[in-house]
Tab-separated table of C-alpha atoms in Angstrom:
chain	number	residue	atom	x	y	z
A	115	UNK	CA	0.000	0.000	0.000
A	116	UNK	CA	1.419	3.649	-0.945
A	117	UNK	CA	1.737	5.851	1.891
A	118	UNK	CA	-1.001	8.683	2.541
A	119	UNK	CA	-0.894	11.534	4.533
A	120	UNK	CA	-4.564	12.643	6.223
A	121	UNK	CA	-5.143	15.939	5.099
A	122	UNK	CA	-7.440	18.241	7.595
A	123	UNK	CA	-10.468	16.752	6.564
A	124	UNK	CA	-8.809	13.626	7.694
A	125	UNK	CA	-8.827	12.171	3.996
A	126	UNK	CA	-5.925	9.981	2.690
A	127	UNK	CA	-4.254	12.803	0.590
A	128	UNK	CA	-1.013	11.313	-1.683
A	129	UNK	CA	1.828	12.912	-1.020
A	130	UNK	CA	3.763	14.430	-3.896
A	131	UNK	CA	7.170	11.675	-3.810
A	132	UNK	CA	4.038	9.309	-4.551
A	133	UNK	CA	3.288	10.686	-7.660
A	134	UNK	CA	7.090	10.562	-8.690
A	135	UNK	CA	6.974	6.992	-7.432
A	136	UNK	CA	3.775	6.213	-9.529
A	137	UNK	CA	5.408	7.581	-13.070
A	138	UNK	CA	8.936	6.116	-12.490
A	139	UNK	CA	6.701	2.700	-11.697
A	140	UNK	CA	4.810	2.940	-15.439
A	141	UNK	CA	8.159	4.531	-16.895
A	142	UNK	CA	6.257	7.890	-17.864
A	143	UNK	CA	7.397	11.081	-16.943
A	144	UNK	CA	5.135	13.751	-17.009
A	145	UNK	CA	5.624	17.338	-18.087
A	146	UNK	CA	2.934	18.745	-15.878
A	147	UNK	CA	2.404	16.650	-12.483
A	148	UNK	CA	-0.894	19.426	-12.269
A	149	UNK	CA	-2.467	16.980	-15.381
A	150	UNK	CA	-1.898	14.071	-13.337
A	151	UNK	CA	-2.647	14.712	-10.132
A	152	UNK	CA	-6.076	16.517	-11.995
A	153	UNK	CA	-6.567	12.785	-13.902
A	154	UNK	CA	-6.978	11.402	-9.882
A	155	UNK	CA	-9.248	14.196	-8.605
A	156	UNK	CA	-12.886	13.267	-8.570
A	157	UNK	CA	-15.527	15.796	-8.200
A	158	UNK	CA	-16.007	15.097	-5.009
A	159	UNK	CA	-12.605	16.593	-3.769
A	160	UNK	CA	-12.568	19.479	-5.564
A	161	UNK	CA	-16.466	20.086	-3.955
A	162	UNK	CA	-14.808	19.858	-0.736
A	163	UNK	CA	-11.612	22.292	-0.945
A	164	UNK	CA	-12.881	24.717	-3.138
A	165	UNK	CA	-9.651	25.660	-4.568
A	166	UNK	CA	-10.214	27.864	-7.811
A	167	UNK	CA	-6.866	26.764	-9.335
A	168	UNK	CA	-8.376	22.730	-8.377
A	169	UNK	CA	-9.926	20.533	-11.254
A	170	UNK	CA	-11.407	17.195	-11.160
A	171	UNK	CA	-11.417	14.661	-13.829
A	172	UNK	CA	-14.132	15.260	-15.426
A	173	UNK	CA	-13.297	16.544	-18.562
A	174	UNK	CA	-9.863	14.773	-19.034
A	175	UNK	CA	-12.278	11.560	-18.513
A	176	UNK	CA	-14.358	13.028	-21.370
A	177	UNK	CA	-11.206	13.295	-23.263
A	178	UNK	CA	-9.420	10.448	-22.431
A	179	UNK	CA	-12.718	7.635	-23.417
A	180	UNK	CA	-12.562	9.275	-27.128
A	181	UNK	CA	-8.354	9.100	-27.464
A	182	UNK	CA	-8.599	5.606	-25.823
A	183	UNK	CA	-11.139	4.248	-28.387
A	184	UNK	CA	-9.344	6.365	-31.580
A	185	UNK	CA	-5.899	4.367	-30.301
A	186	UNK	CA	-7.716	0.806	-29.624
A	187	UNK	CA	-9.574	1.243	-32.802
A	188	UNK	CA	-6.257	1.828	-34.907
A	189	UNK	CA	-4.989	-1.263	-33.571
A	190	UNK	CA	-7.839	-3.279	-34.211
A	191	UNK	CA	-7.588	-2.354	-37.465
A	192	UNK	CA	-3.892	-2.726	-38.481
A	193	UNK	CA	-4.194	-5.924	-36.119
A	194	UNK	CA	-7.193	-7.812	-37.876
A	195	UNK	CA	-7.159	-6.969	-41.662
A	196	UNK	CA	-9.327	-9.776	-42.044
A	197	UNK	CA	-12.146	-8.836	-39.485
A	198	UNK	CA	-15.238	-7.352	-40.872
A	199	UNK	CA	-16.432	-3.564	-39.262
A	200	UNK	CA	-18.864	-5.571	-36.715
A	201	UNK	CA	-16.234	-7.842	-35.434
A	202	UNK	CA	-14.109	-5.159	-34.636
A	203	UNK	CA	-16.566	-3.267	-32.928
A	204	UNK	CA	-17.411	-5.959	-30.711
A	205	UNK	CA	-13.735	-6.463	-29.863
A	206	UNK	CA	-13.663	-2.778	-29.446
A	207	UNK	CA	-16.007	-2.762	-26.778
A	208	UNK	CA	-14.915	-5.966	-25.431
A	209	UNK	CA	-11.535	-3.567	-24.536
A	210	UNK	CA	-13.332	-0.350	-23.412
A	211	UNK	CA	-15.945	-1.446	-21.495
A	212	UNK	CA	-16.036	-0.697	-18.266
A	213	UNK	CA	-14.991	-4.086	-16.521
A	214	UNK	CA	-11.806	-4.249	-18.378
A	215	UNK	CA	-11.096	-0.605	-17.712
A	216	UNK	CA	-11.459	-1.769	-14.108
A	217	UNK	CA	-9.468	-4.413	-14.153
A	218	UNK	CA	-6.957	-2.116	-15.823
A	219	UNK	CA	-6.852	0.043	-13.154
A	220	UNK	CA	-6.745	-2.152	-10.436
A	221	UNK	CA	-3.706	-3.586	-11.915
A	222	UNK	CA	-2.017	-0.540	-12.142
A	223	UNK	CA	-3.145	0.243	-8.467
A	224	UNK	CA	-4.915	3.397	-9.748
A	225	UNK	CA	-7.046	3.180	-6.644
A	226	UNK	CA	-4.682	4.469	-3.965
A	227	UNK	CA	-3.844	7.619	-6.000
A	228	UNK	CA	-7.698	9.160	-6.335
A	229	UNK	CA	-8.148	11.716	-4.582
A	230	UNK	CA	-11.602	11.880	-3.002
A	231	UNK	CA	-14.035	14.255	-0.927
A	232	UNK	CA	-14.833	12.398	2.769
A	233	UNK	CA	-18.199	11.778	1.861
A	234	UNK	CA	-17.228	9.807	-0.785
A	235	UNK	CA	-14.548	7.996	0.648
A	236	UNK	CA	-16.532	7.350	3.355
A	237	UNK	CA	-19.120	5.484	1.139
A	238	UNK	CA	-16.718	3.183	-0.835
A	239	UNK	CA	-16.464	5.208	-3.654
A	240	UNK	CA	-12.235	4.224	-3.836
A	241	UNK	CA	-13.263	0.665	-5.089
A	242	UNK	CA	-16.526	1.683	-6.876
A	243	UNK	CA	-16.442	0.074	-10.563
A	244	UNK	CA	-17.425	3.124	-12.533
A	245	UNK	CA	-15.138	5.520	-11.102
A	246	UNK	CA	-12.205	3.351	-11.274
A	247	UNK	CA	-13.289	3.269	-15.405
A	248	UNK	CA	-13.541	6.944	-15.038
A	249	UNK	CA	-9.941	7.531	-13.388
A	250	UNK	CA	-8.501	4.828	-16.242
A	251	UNK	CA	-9.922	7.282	-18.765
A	252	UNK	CA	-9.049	10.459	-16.732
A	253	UNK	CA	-5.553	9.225	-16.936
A	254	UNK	CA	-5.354	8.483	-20.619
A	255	UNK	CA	-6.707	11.852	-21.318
A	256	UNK	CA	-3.932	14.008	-19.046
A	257	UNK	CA	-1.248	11.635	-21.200
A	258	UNK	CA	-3.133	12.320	-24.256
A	259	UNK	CA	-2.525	15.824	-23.723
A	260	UNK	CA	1.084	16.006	-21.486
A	261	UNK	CA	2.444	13.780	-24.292
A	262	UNK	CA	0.452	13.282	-27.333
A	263	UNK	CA	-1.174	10.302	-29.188
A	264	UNK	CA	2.244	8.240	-29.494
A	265	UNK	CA	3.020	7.979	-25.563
A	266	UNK	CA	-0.784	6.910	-25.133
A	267	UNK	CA	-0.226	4.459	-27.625
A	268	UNK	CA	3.074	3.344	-26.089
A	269	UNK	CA	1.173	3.066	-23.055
A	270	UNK	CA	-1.634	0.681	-24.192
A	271	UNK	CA	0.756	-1.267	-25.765
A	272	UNK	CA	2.787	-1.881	-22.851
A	273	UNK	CA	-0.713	-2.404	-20.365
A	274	UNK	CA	-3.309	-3.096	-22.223
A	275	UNK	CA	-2.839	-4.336	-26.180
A	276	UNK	CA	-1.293	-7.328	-24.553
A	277	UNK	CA	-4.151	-8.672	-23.281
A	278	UNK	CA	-6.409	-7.394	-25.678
A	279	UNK	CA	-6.864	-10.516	-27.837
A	280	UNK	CA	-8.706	-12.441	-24.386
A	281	UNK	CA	-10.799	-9.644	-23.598
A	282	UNK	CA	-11.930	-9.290	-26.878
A	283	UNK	CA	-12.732	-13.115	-27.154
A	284	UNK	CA	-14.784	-12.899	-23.875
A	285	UNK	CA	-18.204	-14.103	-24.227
A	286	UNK	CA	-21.328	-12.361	-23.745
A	287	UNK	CA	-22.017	-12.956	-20.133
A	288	UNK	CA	-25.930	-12.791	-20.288
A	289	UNK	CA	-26.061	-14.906	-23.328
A	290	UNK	CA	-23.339	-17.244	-21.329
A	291	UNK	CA	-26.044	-17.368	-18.644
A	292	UNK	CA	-29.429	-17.283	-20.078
A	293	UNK	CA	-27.987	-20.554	-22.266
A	294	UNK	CA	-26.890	-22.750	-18.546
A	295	UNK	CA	-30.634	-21.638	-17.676
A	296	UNK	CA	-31.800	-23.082	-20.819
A	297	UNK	CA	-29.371	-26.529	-20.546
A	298	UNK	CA	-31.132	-26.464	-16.925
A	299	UNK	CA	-34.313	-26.224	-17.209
A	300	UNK	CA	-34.164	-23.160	-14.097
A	301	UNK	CA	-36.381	-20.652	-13.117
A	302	UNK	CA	-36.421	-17.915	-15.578
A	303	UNK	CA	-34.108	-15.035	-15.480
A	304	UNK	CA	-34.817	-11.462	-14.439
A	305	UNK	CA	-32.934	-8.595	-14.887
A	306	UNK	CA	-33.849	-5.734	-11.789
A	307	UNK	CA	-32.068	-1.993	-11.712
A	308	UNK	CA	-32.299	-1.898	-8.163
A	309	UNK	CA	-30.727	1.914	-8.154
A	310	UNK	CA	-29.780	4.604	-10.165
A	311	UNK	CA	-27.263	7.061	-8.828
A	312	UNK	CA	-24.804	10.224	-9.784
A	313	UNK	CA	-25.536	13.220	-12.217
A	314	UNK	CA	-27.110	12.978	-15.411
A	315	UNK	CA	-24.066	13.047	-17.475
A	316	UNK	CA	-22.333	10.447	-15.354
A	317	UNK	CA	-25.155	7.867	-14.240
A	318	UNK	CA	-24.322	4.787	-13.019
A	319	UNK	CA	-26.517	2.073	-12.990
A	320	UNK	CA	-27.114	-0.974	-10.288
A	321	UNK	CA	-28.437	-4.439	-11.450
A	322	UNK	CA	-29.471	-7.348	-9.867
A	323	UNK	CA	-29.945	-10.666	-11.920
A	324	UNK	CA	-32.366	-13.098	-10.149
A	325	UNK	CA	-32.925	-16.727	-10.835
A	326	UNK	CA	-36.194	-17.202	-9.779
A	327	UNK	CA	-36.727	-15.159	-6.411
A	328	UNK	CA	-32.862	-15.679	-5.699
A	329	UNK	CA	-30.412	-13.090	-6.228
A	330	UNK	CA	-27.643	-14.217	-8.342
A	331	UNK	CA	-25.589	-11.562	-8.706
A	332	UNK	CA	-25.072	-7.699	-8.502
A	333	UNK	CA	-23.672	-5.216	-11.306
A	334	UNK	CA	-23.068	-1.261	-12.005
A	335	UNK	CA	-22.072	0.218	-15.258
A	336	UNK	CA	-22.447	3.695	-16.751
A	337	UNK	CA	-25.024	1.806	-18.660
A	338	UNK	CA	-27.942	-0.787	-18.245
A	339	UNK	CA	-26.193	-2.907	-20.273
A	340	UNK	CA	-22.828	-2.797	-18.264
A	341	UNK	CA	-24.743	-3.487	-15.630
A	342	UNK	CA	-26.223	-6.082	-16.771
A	343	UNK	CA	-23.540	-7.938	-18.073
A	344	UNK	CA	-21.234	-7.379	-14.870
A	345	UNK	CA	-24.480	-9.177	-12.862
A	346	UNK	CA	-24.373	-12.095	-15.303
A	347	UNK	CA	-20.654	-12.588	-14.856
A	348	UNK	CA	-21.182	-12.351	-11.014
A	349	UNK	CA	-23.786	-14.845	-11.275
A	350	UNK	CA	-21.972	-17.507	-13.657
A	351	UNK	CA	-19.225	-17.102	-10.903
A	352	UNK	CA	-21.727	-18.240	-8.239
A	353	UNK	CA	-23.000	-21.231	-10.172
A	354	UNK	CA	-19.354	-22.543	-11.135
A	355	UNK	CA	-18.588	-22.409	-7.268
A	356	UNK	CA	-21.652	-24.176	-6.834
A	357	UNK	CA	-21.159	-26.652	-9.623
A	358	UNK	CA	-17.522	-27.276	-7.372
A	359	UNK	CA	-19.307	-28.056	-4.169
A	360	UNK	CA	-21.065	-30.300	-5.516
């Protein structure tokens, strides 16, 4: 675990040899240290110090999703020259959806740099799904514009393009499941947003897949559909450790 100092508020606030440490780690060195530490800062923080020089991550986010599917669609294409346009849009958003982003960022230990307002941190928001995606994108947006389009792509290919050809291969997860209920002859499957929370522009969405009456498994996404699909992985997980016990 980095090291934190508690700030006032009594926050975990990263102190600055941390960021140093985190660049040297990736083996990126950034001209402005203002862009990265603004690619960590949610909302949330900035709400709480009121700093007029302070900027969260929204917009870099903004950025950083349309740079990172410009650079994963380039390689898709020079990669597959044989892959029709709706192949490579699934394997597209096989790469850029928000599970993998997650995954991405967890790797990369992205999580103990965000800087967050108490409330938030509080409430779990350091290990939420969709704001890990968010600080992934955030990221790729301050390199985007610290560095330009050739760093981000040196970037992905060092952390991401590598494992791009399993993501891309993944099945869908609610077709994965709604096929074992079939083979099973189960209860059928319902699909519940059980909440609905942040601004308009930046909804995320809660979704519980139930077999039956039984809750199988719980998902959020900045869409329905994320949601959705992160439930029906959750839920496969739960019947192959079931399957196991057995």
């Amino acid at each position: 675990m980095f090291d934190c100092d508690l700030n006032k508020r009594g926050v975990p606030e990263v102190v600055a040899s941390k960021w140093d440490e985190l660049c040297a780690r990736l083996e990126i060195h950034f001209n402005s240290l203002a862009l990265l530490r603004q690619a960590f800062t949610h909302a949330s923080y900035r709400n709480e110090h009121k700093r007029p020089s302070l900027e969260d991550n929204e917009r870099l986010e903004f950025l950083g999703d349309a740079v990172l599917e410009l650079v994963v669609s380039e390689f898709l294409y020079k990669t597959k020259p044989n892959q029709p346009e709706g192949e490579l849009t699934r394997m597209r958003a096989a790469i850029v959806c928000e599970p993998t982003l997650v995954r991405f960022a967890r790797d990369l230990q992205f999580d103990q740099f965000i800087r967050l307002g108490r409330g938030e941190e509080r409430s779990g928001g350091r290990h939420r799904a969709a704001l890990l995606a968010d600080v992934f994108e955030a990221f790729i947006g301050a390199l985007y514009l610290d560095q330009g389009l050739e760093s981000v792509r040196a970037f992905l290919d060092r952390y991401v393009f590598p494992n791009a050809e399993s993501y891309a291969n993944l099945k869908d997860y609610k077709t994965t499941l709604q096929e074992w209920v079939q083979q099973h002859d189960a209860s059928p499957l319902r699909y519940v947003i059980t909440e609905e929370r942040g601004p308009a522009h930046a909804k995320e969405f809660v979704v519980q897949v139930l077999l039956g009456e039984t809750v199988m498994g719980e998902g959020s996404g900045r869409s329905k559909k994320e949601a959705e699909q992160q439930a029906a992985s959750v839920a496969l997980a739960r019947l192959a450790e079931q399957e196991k016990s057995r």
